[in-house]
XYZ file of C-alpha atoms in Angstrom:
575
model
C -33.431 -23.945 1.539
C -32.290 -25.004 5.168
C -33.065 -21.948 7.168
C -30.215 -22.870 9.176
C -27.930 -21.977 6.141
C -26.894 -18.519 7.303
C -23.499 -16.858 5.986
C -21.310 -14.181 8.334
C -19.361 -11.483 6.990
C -16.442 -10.808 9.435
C -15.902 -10.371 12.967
C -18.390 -7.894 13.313
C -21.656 -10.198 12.814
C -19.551 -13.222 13.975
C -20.798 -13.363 17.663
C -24.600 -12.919 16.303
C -24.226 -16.209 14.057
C -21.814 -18.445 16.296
C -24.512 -20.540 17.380
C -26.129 -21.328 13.961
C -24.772 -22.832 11.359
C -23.144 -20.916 8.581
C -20.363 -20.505 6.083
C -17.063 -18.534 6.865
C -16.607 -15.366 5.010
C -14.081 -14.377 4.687
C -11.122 -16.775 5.908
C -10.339 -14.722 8.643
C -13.509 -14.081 10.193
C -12.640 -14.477 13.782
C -9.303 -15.227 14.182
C -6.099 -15.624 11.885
C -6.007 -19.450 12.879
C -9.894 -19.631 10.409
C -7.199 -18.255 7.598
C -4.370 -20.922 8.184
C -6.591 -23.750 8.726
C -9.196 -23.404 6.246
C -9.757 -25.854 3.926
C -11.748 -23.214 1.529
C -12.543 -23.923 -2.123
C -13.639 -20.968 -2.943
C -10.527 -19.108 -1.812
C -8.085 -21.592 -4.006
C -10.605 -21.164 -7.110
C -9.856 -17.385 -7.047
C -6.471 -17.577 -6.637
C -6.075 -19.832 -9.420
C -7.579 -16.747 -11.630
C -4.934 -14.893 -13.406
C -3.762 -12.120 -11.275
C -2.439 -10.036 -14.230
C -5.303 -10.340 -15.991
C -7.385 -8.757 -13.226
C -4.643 -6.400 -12.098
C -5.048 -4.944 -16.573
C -9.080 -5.120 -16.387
C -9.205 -3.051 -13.012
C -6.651 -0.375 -14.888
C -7.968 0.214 -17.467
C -11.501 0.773 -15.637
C -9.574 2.950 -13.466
C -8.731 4.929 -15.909
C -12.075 4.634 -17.529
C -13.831 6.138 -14.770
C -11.055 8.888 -13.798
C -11.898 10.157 -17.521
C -15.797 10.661 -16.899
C -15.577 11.226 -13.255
C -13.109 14.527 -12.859
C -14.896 16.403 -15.519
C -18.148 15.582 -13.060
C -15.773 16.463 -9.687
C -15.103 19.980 -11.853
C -18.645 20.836 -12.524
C -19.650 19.796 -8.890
C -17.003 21.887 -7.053
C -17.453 24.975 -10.013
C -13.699 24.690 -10.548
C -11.989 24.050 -13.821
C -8.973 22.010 -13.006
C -6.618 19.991 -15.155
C -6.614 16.340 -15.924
C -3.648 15.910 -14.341
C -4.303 17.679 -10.702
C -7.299 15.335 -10.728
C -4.500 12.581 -11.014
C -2.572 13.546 -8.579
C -5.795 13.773 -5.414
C -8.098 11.198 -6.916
C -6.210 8.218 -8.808
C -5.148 6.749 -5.126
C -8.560 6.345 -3.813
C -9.606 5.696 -7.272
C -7.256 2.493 -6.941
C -7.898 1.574 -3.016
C -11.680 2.141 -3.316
C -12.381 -0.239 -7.106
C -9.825 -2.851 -6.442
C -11.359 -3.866 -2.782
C -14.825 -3.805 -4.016
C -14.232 -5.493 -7.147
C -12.584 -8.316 -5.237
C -15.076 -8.468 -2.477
C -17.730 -9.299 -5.526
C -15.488 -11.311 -6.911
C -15.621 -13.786 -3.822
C -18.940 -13.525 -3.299
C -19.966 -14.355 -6.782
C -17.867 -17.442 -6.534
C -19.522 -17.903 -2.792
C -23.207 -18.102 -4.143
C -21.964 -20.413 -7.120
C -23.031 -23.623 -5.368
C -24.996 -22.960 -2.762
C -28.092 -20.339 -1.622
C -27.882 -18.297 1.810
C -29.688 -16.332 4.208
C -28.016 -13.220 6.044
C -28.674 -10.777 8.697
C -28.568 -7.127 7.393
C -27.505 -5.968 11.199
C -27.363 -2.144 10.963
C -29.097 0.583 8.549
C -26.055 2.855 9.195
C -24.783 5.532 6.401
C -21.756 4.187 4.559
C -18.406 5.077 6.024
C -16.863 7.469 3.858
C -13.300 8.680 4.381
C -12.836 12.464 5.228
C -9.162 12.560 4.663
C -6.421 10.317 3.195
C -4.650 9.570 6.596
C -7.745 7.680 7.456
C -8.582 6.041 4.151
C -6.683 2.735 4.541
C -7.931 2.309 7.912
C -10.915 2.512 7.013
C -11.014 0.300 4.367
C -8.922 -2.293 6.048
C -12.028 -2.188 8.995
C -14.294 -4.643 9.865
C -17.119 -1.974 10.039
C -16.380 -0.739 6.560
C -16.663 -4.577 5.145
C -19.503 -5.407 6.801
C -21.302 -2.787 5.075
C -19.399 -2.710 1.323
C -20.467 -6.752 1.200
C -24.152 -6.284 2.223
C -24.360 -3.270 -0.073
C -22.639 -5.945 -2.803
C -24.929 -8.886 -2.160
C -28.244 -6.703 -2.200
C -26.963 -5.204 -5.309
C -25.997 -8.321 -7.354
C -26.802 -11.677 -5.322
C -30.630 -11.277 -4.379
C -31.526 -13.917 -5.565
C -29.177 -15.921 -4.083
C -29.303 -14.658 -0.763
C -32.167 -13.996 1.669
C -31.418 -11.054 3.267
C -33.255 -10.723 6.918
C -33.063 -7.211 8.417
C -32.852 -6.835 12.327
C -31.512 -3.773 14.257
C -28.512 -4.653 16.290
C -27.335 -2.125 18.391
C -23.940 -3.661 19.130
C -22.911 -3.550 15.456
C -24.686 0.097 15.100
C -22.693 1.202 17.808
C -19.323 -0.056 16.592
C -20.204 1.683 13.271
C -20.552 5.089 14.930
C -17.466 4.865 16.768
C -15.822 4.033 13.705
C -17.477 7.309 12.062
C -16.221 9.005 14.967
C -13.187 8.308 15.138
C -12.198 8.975 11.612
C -14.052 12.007 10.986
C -10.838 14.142 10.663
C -10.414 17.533 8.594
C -6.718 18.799 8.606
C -5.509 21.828 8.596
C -2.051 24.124 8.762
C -1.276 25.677 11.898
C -0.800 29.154 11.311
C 2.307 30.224 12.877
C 4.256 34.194 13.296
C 7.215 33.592 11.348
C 4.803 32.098 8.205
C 5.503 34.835 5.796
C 9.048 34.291 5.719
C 7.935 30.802 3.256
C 5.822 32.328 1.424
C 8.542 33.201 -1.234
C 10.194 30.277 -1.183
C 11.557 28.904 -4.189
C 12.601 25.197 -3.404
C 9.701 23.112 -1.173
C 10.972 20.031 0.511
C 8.494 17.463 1.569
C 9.841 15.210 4.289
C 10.262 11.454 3.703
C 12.680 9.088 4.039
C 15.790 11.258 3.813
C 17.362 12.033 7.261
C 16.881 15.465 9.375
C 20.570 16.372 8.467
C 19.737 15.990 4.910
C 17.319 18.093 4.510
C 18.833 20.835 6.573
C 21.650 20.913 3.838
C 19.175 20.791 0.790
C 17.767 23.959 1.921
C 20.908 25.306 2.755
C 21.869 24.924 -0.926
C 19.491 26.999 -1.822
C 19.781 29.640 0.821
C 16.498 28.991 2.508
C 15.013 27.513 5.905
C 13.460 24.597 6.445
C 9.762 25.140 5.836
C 9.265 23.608 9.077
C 5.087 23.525 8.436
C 3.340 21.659 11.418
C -0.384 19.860 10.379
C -2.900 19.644 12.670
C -6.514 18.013 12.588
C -9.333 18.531 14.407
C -13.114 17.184 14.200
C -14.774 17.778 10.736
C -18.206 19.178 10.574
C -20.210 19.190 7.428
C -23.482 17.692 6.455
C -23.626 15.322 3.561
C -24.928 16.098 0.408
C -27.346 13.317 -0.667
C -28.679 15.468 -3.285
C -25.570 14.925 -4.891
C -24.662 11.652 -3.142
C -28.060 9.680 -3.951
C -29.174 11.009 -7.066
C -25.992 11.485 -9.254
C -24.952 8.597 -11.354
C -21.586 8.539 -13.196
C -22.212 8.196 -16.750
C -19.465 6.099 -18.883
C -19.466 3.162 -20.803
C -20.933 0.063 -19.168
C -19.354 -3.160 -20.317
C -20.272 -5.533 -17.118
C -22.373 -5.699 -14.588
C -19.499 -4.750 -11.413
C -19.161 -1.478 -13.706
C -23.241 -0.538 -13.702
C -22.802 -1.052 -10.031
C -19.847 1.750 -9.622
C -22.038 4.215 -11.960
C -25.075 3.764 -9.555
C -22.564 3.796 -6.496
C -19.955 6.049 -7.471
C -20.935 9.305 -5.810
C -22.646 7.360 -2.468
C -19.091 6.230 -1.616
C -16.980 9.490 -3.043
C -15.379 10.663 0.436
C -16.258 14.048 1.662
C -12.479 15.598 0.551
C -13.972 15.406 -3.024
C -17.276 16.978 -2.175
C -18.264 18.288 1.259
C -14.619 19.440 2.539
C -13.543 20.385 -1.229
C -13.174 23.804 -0.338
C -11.153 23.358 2.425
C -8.351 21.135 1.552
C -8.496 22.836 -2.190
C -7.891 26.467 -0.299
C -6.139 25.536 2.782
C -2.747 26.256 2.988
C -2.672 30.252 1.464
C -1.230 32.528 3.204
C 1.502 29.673 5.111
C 2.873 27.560 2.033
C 4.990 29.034 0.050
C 2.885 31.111 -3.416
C 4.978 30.132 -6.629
C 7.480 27.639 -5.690
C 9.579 26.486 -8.522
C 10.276 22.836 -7.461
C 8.448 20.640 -4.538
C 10.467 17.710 -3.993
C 8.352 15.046 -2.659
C 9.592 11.619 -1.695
C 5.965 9.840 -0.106
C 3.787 12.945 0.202
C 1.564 11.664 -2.858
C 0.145 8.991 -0.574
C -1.626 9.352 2.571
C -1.216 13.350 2.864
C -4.096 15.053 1.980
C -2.645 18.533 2.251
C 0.111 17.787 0.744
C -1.072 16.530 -2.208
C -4.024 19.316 -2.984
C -1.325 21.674 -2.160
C 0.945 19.574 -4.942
C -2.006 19.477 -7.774
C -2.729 23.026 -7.245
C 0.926 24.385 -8.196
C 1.585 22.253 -10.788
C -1.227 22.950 -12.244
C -1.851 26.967 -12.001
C 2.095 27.691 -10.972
C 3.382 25.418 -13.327
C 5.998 24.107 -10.469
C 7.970 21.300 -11.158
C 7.339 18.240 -9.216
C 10.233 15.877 -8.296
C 9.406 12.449 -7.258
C 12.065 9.969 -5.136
C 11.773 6.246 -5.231
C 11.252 5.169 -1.673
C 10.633 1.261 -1.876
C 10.839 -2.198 -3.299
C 8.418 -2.772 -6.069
C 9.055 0.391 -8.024
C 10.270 -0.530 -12.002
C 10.542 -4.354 -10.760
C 7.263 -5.445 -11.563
C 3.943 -4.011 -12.744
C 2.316 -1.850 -10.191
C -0.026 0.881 -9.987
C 1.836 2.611 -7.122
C 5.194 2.562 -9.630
C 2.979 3.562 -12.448
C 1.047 6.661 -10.814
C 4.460 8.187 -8.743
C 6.199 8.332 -12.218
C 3.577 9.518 -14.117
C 2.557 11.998 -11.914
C 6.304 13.763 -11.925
C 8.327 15.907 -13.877
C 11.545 14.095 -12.699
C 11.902 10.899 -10.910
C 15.065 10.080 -9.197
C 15.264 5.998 -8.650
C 17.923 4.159 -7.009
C 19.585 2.813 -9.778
C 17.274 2.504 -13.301
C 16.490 4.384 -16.121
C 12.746 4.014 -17.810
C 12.957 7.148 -20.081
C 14.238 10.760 -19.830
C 12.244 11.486 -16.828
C 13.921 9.413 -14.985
C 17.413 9.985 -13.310
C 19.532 7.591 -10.940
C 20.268 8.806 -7.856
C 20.738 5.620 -5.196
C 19.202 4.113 -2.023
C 17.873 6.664 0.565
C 19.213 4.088 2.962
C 22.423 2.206 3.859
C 23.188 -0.662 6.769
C 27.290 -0.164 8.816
C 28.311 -3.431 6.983
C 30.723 -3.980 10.099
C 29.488 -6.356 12.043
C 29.660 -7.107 15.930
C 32.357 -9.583 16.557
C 30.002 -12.148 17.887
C 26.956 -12.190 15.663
C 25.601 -14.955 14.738
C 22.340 -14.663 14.228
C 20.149 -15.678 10.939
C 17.660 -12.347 11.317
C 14.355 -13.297 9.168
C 13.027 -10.661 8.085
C 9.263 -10.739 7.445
C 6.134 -9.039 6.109
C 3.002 -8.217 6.717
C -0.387 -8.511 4.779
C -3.701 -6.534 4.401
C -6.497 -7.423 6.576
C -8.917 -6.755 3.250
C -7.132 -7.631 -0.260
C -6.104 -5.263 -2.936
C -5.389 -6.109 -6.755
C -1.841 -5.459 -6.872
C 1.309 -7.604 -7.752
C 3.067 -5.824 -4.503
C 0.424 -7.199 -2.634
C -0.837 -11.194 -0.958
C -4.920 -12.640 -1.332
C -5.737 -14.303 1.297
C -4.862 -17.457 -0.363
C -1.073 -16.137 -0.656
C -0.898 -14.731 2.787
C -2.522 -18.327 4.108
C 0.524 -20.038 2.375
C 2.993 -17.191 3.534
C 2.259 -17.974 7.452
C 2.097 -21.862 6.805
C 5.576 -21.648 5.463
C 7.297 -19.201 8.272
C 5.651 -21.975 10.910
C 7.257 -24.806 8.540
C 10.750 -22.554 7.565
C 12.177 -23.899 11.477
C 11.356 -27.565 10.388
C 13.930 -27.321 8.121
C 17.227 -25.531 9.435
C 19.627 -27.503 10.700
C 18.386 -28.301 14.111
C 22.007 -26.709 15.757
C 21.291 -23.475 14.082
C 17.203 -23.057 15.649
C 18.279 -21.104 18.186
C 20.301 -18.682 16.187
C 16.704 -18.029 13.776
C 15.432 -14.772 14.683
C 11.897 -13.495 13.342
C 11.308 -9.693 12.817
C 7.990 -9.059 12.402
C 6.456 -5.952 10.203
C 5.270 -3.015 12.357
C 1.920 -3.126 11.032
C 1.443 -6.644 12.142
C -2.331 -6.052 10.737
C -3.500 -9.423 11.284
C -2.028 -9.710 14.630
C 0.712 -12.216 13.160
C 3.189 -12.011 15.317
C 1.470 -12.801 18.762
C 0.092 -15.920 16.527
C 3.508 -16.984 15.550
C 4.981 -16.690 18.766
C 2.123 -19.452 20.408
C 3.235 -20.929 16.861
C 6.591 -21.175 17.715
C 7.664 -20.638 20.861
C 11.680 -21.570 20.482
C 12.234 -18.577 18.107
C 13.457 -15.667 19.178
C 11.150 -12.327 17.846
C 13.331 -8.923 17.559
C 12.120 -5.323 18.926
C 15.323 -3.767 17.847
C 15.587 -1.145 15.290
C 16.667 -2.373 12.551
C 20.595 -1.099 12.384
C 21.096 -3.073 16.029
C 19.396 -6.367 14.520
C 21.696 -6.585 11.555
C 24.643 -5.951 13.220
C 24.235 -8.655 15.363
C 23.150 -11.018 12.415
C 25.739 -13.147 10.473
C 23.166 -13.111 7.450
C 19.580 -11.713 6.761
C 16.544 -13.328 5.068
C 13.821 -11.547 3.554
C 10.725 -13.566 3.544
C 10.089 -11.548 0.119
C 11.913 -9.280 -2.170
C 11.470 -6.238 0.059
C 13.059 -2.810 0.789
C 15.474 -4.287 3.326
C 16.465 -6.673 0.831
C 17.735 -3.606 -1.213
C 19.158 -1.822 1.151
C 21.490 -5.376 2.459
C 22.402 -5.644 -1.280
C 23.171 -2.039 -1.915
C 25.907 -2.060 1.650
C 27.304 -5.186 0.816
C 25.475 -7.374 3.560
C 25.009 -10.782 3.188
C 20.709 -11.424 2.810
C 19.269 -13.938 0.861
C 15.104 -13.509 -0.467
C 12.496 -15.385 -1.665
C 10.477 -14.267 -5.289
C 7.647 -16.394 -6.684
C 8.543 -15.417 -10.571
C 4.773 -16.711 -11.609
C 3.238 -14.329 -9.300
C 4.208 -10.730 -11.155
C 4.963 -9.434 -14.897
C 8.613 -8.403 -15.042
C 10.499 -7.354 -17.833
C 13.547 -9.437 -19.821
C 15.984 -7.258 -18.311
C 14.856 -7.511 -14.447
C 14.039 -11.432 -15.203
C 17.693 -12.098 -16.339
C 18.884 -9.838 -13.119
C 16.894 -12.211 -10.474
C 17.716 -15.455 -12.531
C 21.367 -14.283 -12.237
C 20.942 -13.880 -8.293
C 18.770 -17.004 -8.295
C 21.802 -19.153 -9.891
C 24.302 -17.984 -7.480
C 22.069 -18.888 -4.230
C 21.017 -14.984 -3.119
C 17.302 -15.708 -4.459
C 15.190 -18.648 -3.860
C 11.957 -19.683 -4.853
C 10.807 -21.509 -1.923
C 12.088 -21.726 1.519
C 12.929 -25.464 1.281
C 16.308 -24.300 -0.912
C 16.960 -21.484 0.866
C 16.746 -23.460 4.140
C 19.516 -26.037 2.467
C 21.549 -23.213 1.588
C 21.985 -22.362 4.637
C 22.443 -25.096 6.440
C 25.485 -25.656 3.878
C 26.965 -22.761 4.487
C 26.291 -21.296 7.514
C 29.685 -21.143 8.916
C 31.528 -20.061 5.950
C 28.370 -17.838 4.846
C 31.291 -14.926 4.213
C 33.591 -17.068 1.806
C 30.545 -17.775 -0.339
C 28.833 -14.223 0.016
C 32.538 -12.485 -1.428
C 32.959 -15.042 -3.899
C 33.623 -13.630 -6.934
C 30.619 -15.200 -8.657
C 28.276 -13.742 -6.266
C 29.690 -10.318 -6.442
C 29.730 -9.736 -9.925
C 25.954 -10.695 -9.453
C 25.609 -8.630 -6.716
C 26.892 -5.600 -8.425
C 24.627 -6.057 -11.872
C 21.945 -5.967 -10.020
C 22.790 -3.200 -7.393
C 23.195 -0.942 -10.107
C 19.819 -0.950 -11.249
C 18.164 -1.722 -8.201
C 20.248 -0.746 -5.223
C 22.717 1.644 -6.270
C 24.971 3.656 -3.591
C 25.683 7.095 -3.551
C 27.766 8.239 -0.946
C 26.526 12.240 -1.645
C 22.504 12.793 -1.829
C 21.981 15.866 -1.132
C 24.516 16.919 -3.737
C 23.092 14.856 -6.703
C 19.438 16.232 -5.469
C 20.673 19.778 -5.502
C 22.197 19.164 -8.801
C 19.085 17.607 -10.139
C 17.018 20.588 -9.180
C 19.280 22.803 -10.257
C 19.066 21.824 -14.145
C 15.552 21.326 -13.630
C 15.264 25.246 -12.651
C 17.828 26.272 -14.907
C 16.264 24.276 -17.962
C 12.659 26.181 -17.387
C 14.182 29.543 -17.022
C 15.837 29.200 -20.134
């Protein structure tokens, strides 16, 4: 083998290999242009696998290894908790934590296919291990954390398809420390006077989406106070347990080779909230949340929020408190996803903003509307657009890097095809997270289009229409107040049911929903200036309604259908 065939990982190692010759992995090793640009095989090959059919393998592993691995967490900790508190804390890194890896050996299997490699093993550092949600995606979304997942992967599976060269580098060593720095959080309440007076509290109201006003009148409903509870963090100290960590191995049924590697693996990458800070986040919180609530209403706090969601596992569990979920995005009941899935399952009620899946699950409406008056000069076509993970995840709601190549390539093409007298009425919003640093490359990209800072409310209402890039939450919540928006859905990308299929075809055939941005672009350029004649059409209405009342439903009075809700729920258990 040429020992000038030497394969990179990311960024990290990228400066260490420049000057040799190597192999790019992955696309966006250095710079988001390597993703665009590339020409890559290997990338098209995976994409071409059947998402689905990964997306079913990876849950039912999931579930798989919850099964074998909570009874293990419960002898561990000496605790006896249920199967469903275990749900509730470690499902979500469950997902996050098998999806990236089992990608990341997916691509490197296909990698070492055709052709042998040598690689630098840079830094001897201990694995990055999360020490509290909040800092889980981050982590997992870092360079540092990649680096070390894919040499771990390739020494594991690939050896003899790689020659793997160690040499300290203190560069990359140090980069890995800050990173372990940085994110070694523990959180914690802050312990305040007037705590006692929640302790009794009946009614818990996690903060989400719903507005400060709103959740002033939900407690007020029920004659309490805001449990105004402030979080705080701080530095975590604890030493590892490698006893545990390095000689445990998760014991299961072993059908393939990935799955041997997460039984020898499992408890090396298990972050310290399940083992070393157990204690903490399991106890914290007596004495300052309320002791036998009777309903926590919870709109997002079962994702990112470690607190929140021990605190959740541990009532409805040994309280037996009723947990009431709140839809607060896109994706949920539209397609398959495992954030849909775990939300409902997880709940005891789920309120939705317009569908029905069984008896669990009650309509309530959109947590969100848009003033559909418009400022008498807009004129602007706002283009609404989305981000993508630096690492990939398994999910329908989410782009490979494949996808999320194509994505860019077609808002740098979506200009070439509006009517050159409308270009400088385009306007691209960008998504917050801008994770790949897409916007700054879009601008150089483009550098006639206008890019909006506004919030949101101010954009719209100086837009004559909106385009969502994707089927997004802003899609719904233009639908649901009557706004003219038009989206784009790839319908061979996701499983949807008959019902939902029928519901986007109907949009589709009356011009709100396109498959590509070639016929939305036409549309557009047809009827730009009489864009409101055509949106209140009575065609497109009718349309507009089916689908708003499954997907985008209004309701003028929130707070009162959530009271009511919790009311029967509280009414139905005491009798």
């Amino acid at each position: 083998m040429n020992k000038k065939d030497f394969l990179h990982i990311n960024t990290l190692d990228y400066s260490y290999y420049k000057i040799k010759k190597h192999s790019i992995f992955p696309l966006h090793v250095s710079k988001i242009e390597n993703l665009v640009n590339s020409k890559n095989e290997i990338f098209k090959t995976f994409d071409k696998e059947n998402l689905l059919t990964r997306k079913k393998y990876l849950d039912k592993l999931r579930n798989k290894i919850f099964e074998s691995s909570y009874r293990e967490l419960n002898k561990i900790n000496k605790i006896n908790r249920s199967k469903k508190y275990w749900k509730i804390i470690l499902m979500p890194w469950l997902f996050q934590f098998l999806d990236r890896t089992f990608h990341k050996y997916e691509m490197i299997k296909l990698l070492s296919i055709k052709k042998k490699y040598n690689v630098y093993n840079l830094s001897e550092e201990e694995i990055i291990l999360p020490s509290c949600y909040e800092n889980l995606a981050e982590i997992y979304n870092s360079d540092e954390w990649n680096y070390q997942i894919s040499l771990e992967i390739i020494e594991y599976f690939f050896k003899n398809k790689f020659t793997i060269i160690k040499k300290k580098n203190n560069l990359i060593s140090n980069k890995i420390n800050r990173i372990n720095k940085k994110f070694n959080k523990i959180f914690f309440y802050k312990k305040k006077i007037f705590s006692k007076l929640f302790i009794n509290q009946n009614i818990i109201f996690f903060k989400g989406h719903l507005g400060y006003k709103d959740y002033i009148k939900l407690n007020y409903n029920f004659n309490q106070l805001p449990n105004n509870f402030v979080v705080l963090s701080k530095t975590a100290k604890f030493k590892k347990d490698f006893n545990i960590r390095n000689k445990n191995k998760l014991i299961f049924k072993i059908e393939n080779d990935f799955e041997n590697y997460i039984k020898d693996n499992f408890f090396r990458h298990l972050p310290v909230f399940f083992l070393e800070l157990f204690k903490h986040y399991n106890n914290e919180g007596e004495g300052i949340m309320p002791t036998k609530p009777k309903v926590i209403f919870n709109i997002n706090k079962l994702w990112w929020f470690t607190l929140q969601m021990f605190y959740t596992a541990n009532k409805i569990t040994l309280n037996k408190t009723k947990l009431i979920g709140y839809q607060h995005g896109c994706n949920y009941y539209l397609y398959d996803s495992f954030f849909h899935d775990h939300e409902i399952n997880s709940c005891d009620l789920y309120l939705t903003w317009g569908w029905k899946l069984h008896q669990h699950t009650k309509r309530l409406g959109v947590s969100r509307t848009f003033d559909a008056n418009k400022n008498k000069d807009s004129d602007k076509i706002l283009i609404v657009n989305r981000s993508g993970n630096k690492y990939f995840i398994n999910d329908s709601t989410l782009l490979n890097e494949l996808q999320w190549s194509n994505y860019l390539k077609g808002l740098i093409d979506l200009p070439k095809i509006i009517d050159p007298n409308l270009i400088k009425k385009l306007v691209y919003r960008m998504h917050p997270s801008n994770n790949w640093s897409e916007k700054e490359y879009l601008k150089k990209k483009l550098p006639q289009i206008c890019f909006d800072d506004n919030k949101i409310e101010k954009s719209i209402k100086n837009s004559k229409i909106v385009i969502c890039t994707q089927l997004d939450t802003t899609f719904l919540y233009c639908i649901s107040s009557n706004i003219p928006v038009l989206t784009v859905f790839d319908f061979d990308r996701v499983n949807i049911s008959k019902k939902n299929y029928l519901l986007l075809k109907n949009l589709q055939k009356q011009k709100i929903l396109f498959e590509n941005n070639y016929e939305l672009c036409v549309h557009i350029n047809k009827n730009y200036y009489n864009i409101e004649d055509w949106w209140n059409s009575k065609k497109v209405q009718n349309s507009i309604s089916q689908f708003s009342n499954i997907h985008a439903l209004q309701e003028h009075n929130l707070t009162g259908r959530i009271t009511q809700y919790i009311r029967q729920m509280t009414n139905s258990s005491r009798n």
